[in-house]
Every structure is written in C-alpha cells, then in structure tokens.
Tab-separated table of C-alpha atoms in Angstrom:
chain	number	residue	atom	x	y	z
A	1	UNK	CA	0.125	0.047	0.040
A	2	UNK	CA	3.288	2.050	0.673
A	3	UNK	CA	4.982	1.178	-2.604
A	4	UNK	CA	7.444	-1.150	-0.547
A	5	UNK	CA	7.465	-5.106	0.999
A	6	UNK	CA	5.385	-7.335	-1.723
A	7	UNK	CA	5.333	-3.713	-3.980
A	8	UNK	CA	9.016	-3.972	-4.912
A	9	UNK	CA	7.921	-6.767	-7.187
A	10	UNK	CA	6.274	-4.144	-9.467
A	11	UNK	CA	9.716	-2.153	-9.724
A	12	UNK	CA	12.501	-4.883	-10.196
A	13	UNK	CA	14.999	-2.380	-10.650
A	14	UNK	CA	14.304	-0.545	-7.511
A	15	UNK	CA	14.693	-3.926	-6.092
A	16	UNK	CA	18.169	-4.466	-7.359
A	17	UNK	CA	18.782	-0.385	-6.447
A	18	UNK	CA	17.904	-1.646	-2.586
A	19	UNK	CA	19.527	-4.981	-3.045
A	20	UNK	CA	22.981	-2.827	-4.074
A	21	UNK	CA	22.759	-0.983	-1.625
A	22	UNK	CA	22.528	-2.671	1.016
A	23	UNK	CA	25.444	-5.274	-0.576
A	24	UNK	CA	28.019	-2.566	-0.801
A	25	UNK	CA	27.142	-0.948	2.497
A	26	UNK	CA	28.106	-4.676	4.431
A	27	UNK	CA	30.567	-7.475	4.437
A	28	UNK	CA	27.205	-9.910	6.031
A	29	UNK	CA	25.068	-11.636	4.352
A	30	UNK	CA	22.277	-10.259	2.586
A	31	UNK	CA	19.140	-11.774	2.134
A	32	UNK	CA	15.903	-11.216	0.261
A	33	UNK	CA	12.394	-12.440	1.542
A	34	UNK	CA	9.939	-12.217	-1.406
A	35	UNK	CA	6.964	-13.767	-2.784
A	36	UNK	CA	5.607	-15.097	-6.089
A	37	UNK	CA	4.540	-12.214	-7.486
A	38	UNK	CA	2.597	-9.241	-7.389
A	39	UNK	CA	-1.060	-9.657	-7.234
A	40	UNK	CA	-1.872	-12.205	-9.342
A	41	UNK	CA	1.086	-12.243	-11.675
A	42	UNK	CA	3.695	-14.339	-11.149
A	43	UNK	CA	7.047	-12.471	-11.222
A	44	UNK	CA	9.927	-15.397	-10.371
A	45	UNK	CA	11.691	-14.667	-13.651
A	46	UNK	CA	11.898	-11.071	-13.778
A	47	UNK	CA	12.675	-10.557	-9.867
A	48	UNK	CA	15.553	-13.204	-10.653
A	49	UNK	CA	16.715	-11.168	-13.389
A	50	UNK	CA	16.777	-8.162	-11.522
A	51	UNK	CA	18.745	-9.749	-8.607
A	52	UNK	CA	21.115	-11.986	-10.737
A	53	UNK	CA	25.123	-10.892	-10.147
A	54	UNK	CA	23.378	-8.611	-7.028
A	55	UNK	CA	25.625	-10.657	-3.933
A	56	UNK	CA	22.193	-11.719	-2.279
A	57	UNK	CA	23.395	-15.078	-0.625
A	58	UNK	CA	19.951	-16.354	-0.296
A	59	UNK	CA	16.233	-15.409	-1.402
A	60	UNK	CA	13.177	-16.684	0.628
A	61	UNK	CA	10.273	-17.581	-1.675
A	62	UNK	CA	7.005	-17.352	0.304
A	63	UNK	CA	4.881	-19.607	-1.957
A	64	UNK	CA	2.068	-17.571	-2.746
A	65	UNK	CA	1.396	-14.062	-4.600
A	66	UNK	CA	0.617	-10.347	-2.575
A	67	UNK	CA	-3.142	-11.237	-3.346
A	68	UNK	CA	-2.841	-13.905	-1.699
A	69	UNK	CA	-1.963	-13.210	1.325
A	70	UNK	CA	-2.034	-16.227	3.759
A	71	UNK	CA	-4.656	-17.471	1.451
A	72	UNK	CA	-5.407	-20.042	-0.413
A	73	UNK	CA	-2.699	-23.222	-0.713
A	74	UNK	CA	0.909	-22.239	-1.672
A	75	UNK	CA	2.233	-22.746	-4.826
A	76	UNK	CA	5.232	-25.423	-4.156
A	77	UNK	CA	5.289	-26.310	-7.986
A	78	UNK	CA	6.344	-22.519	-8.238
A	79	UNK	CA	8.994	-22.544	-6.037
A	80	UNK	CA	11.044	-25.759	-8.197
A	81	UNK	CA	10.840	-23.225	-10.624
A	82	UNK	CA	12.382	-20.859	-8.499
A	83	UNK	CA	15.109	-22.934	-7.819
A	84	UNK	CA	16.634	-22.579	-11.196
A	85	UNK	CA	15.843	-19.262	-11.574
A	86	UNK	CA	18.053	-17.422	-8.695
A	87	UNK	CA	22.223	-17.565	-9.076
A	88	UNK	CA	21.520	-18.192	-4.998
A	89	UNK	CA	20.572	-20.665	-2.860
A	90	UNK	CA	16.597	-20.578	-2.280
A	91	UNK	CA	14.280	-21.098	0.927
A	92	UNK	CA	10.672	-21.956	1.168
A	93	UNK	CA	8.226	-20.174	2.980
A	94	UNK	CA	4.604	-20.680	3.162
A	95	UNK	CA	2.279	-23.528	5.400
A	96	UNK	CA	5.596	-24.929	6.927
A	97	UNK	CA	4.061	-25.972	10.270
A	98	UNK	CA	6.168	-29.208	10.640
A	99	UNK	CA	9.023	-31.471	10.401
A	100	UNK	CA	6.553	-33.235	8.567
A	101	UNK	CA	6.065	-30.355	6.374
A	102	UNK	CA	9.478	-29.218	6.417
A	103	UNK	CA	10.873	-32.133	5.010
A	104	UNK	CA	8.115	-32.289	2.398
A	105	UNK	CA	8.348	-29.036	0.839
A	106	UNK	CA	12.330	-29.690	0.818
A	107	UNK	CA	12.235	-32.672	-1.171
A	108	UNK	CA	8.777	-31.438	-3.583
A	109	UNK	CA	10.646	-28.237	-4.223
A	110	UNK	CA	14.294	-28.993	-4.258
A	111	UNK	CA	14.329	-25.297	-2.149
A	112	UNK	CA	18.266	-25.652	0.287
A	113	UNK	CA	16.288	-24.569	3.337
A	114	UNK	CA	12.469	-23.946	4.736
A	115	UNK	CA	11.539	-20.935	6.995
A	116	UNK	CA	8.632	-21.085	9.610
A	117	UNK	CA	6.892	-17.944	10.329
A	118	UNK	CA	3.316	-18.089	11.580
A	119	UNK	CA	3.507	-21.419	12.876
A	120	UNK	CA	5.759	-20.218	15.528
A	121	UNK	CA	3.313	-18.042	16.633
A	122	UNK	CA	0.788	-20.394	17.971
A	123	UNK	CA	2.968	-23.086	18.213
A	124	UNK	CA	6.596	-21.913	19.405
A	125	UNK	CA	7.795	-25.390	19.954
A	126	UNK	CA	7.462	-26.550	16.739
A	127	UNK	CA	10.950	-25.762	16.600
A	128	UNK	CA	11.524	-29.034	19.179
A	129	UNK	CA	10.032	-30.790	16.614
A	130	UNK	CA	12.310	-29.654	13.367
A	131	UNK	CA	15.156	-30.847	16.262
A	132	UNK	CA	13.604	-33.956	16.884
A	133	UNK	CA	12.902	-34.477	13.596
A	134	UNK	CA	9.082	-35.468	14.485
A	135	UNK	CA	6.861	-34.837	16.754
A	136	UNK	CA	7.190	-32.572	20.016
A	137	UNK	CA	4.421	-32.466	22.235
A	138	UNK	CA	5.340	-30.290	25.120
A	139	UNK	CA	4.029	-30.735	28.573
A	140	UNK	CA	1.670	-28.396	30.664
A	141	UNK	CA	4.648	-27.729	32.759
A	142	UNK	CA	7.164	-27.110	29.752
A	143	UNK	CA	4.328	-24.697	28.360
A	144	UNK	CA	3.894	-22.777	31.816
A	145	UNK	CA	7.537	-22.676	31.707
A	146	UNK	CA	7.929	-21.303	28.383
A	147	UNK	CA	4.945	-18.694	28.777
A	148	UNK	CA	6.512	-17.258	32.327
A	149	UNK	CA	9.437	-16.834	30.181
A	150	UNK	CA	8.350	-14.780	27.259
A	151	UNK	CA	6.261	-13.013	29.740
A	152	UNK	CA	8.808	-11.638	31.742
A	153	UNK	CA	11.002	-10.281	28.188
A	154	UNK	CA	7.842	-8.790	26.997
A	155	UNK	CA	7.648	-6.653	30.128
A	156	UNK	CA	7.110	-3.295	28.375
A	157	UNK	CA	4.513	-4.595	26.930
A	158	UNK	CA	0.843	-4.428	28.423
A	159	UNK	CA	-0.556	-7.550	29.880
A	160	UNK	CA	-3.272	-8.004	28.077
A	161	UNK	CA	-1.119	-8.138	24.966
A	162	UNK	CA	1.095	-10.994	26.469
A	163	UNK	CA	-2.226	-12.845	27.489
A	164	UNK	CA	-3.326	-13.133	23.951
A	165	UNK	CA	-0.719	-14.915	23.382
A	166	UNK	CA	-1.396	-17.422	26.173
A	167	UNK	CA	-3.394	-19.843	24.290
C-alpha cells in the first residue's frame, strides 16, 4: 500500500537498487524475502533477472502472491521453478508448520532451506519438533515455563497483549 514490501515486485530495478545499496554497505550476507509475485502475476523470472549478480546470498520465497496473502494453498511448484531461476540458494516459506511439512517442501521443491513464520506464533515448540525430527508435544509444565519466560521478556508490553498469546 505504501510502495515497499511486496510492491517492489512491480519495480524490479528499484528492488535491485535497494539490494545493491545493502550489499555495498556491508560484508555480512544479505538475504531477500519475497513472494511469488505481485497480485496474481508470478514475477519469479523478472525478480531473478533483476537480482542476478547482485550478491544476494539467499532468497526466501513465500509460496503465494501478494494478493493471496496467507489464504489459498501455497504454490510449491512455483518454488521448484524458482530454484532454477536464481543464482543463489532459495529457502521455501508458506504453510510450513511441522517437521513433516518442512521435509515434504524441501523434497518437493529442491529448496535448500525451509522458513517457519506464523506457525511459530501458534506453536513455538515447532522448533523442538524440527530438532527432534518429528513430533514434539510439550508438557503442561513446559508450556507454563515457556509462557512465564515469554511474559518476563515482554515486560514493557501491556499484559493484555501478552495474555493474548497464552493460548
């Protein structure tokens, strides 16, 4: 809505200009998180061309367009195509909620990594499941301890907001 974020998919040259500014300003690896495309249009080829040779060390790609937001099913076939388009590793994002879904996405797409986003809000123990290469069902005590730690770290946030995450 304000000309940045996914809107940069409409302006590949501006995206490249932003990336060039970042890569020239640091020796640290620069990664880019994006989507399959703007609104309904898949812009993977244009995005890949714009970034080719830019020095971006990794592209994290959400498997939906900007219009789809978090609705609809992610298009993992498009991620498979993206792997062949970019000159850097591609990490998959979108509906990765468990160890099983991460493995399936990696196998189906050829991506070198999987990124968990919103699933970590509703299940912060998803990372334990990944470490354990399977399910992890936290005990009631573990959940309570985790929430206590979370609440102590969020001491400047109104408790009503912290409480909203308790479930």
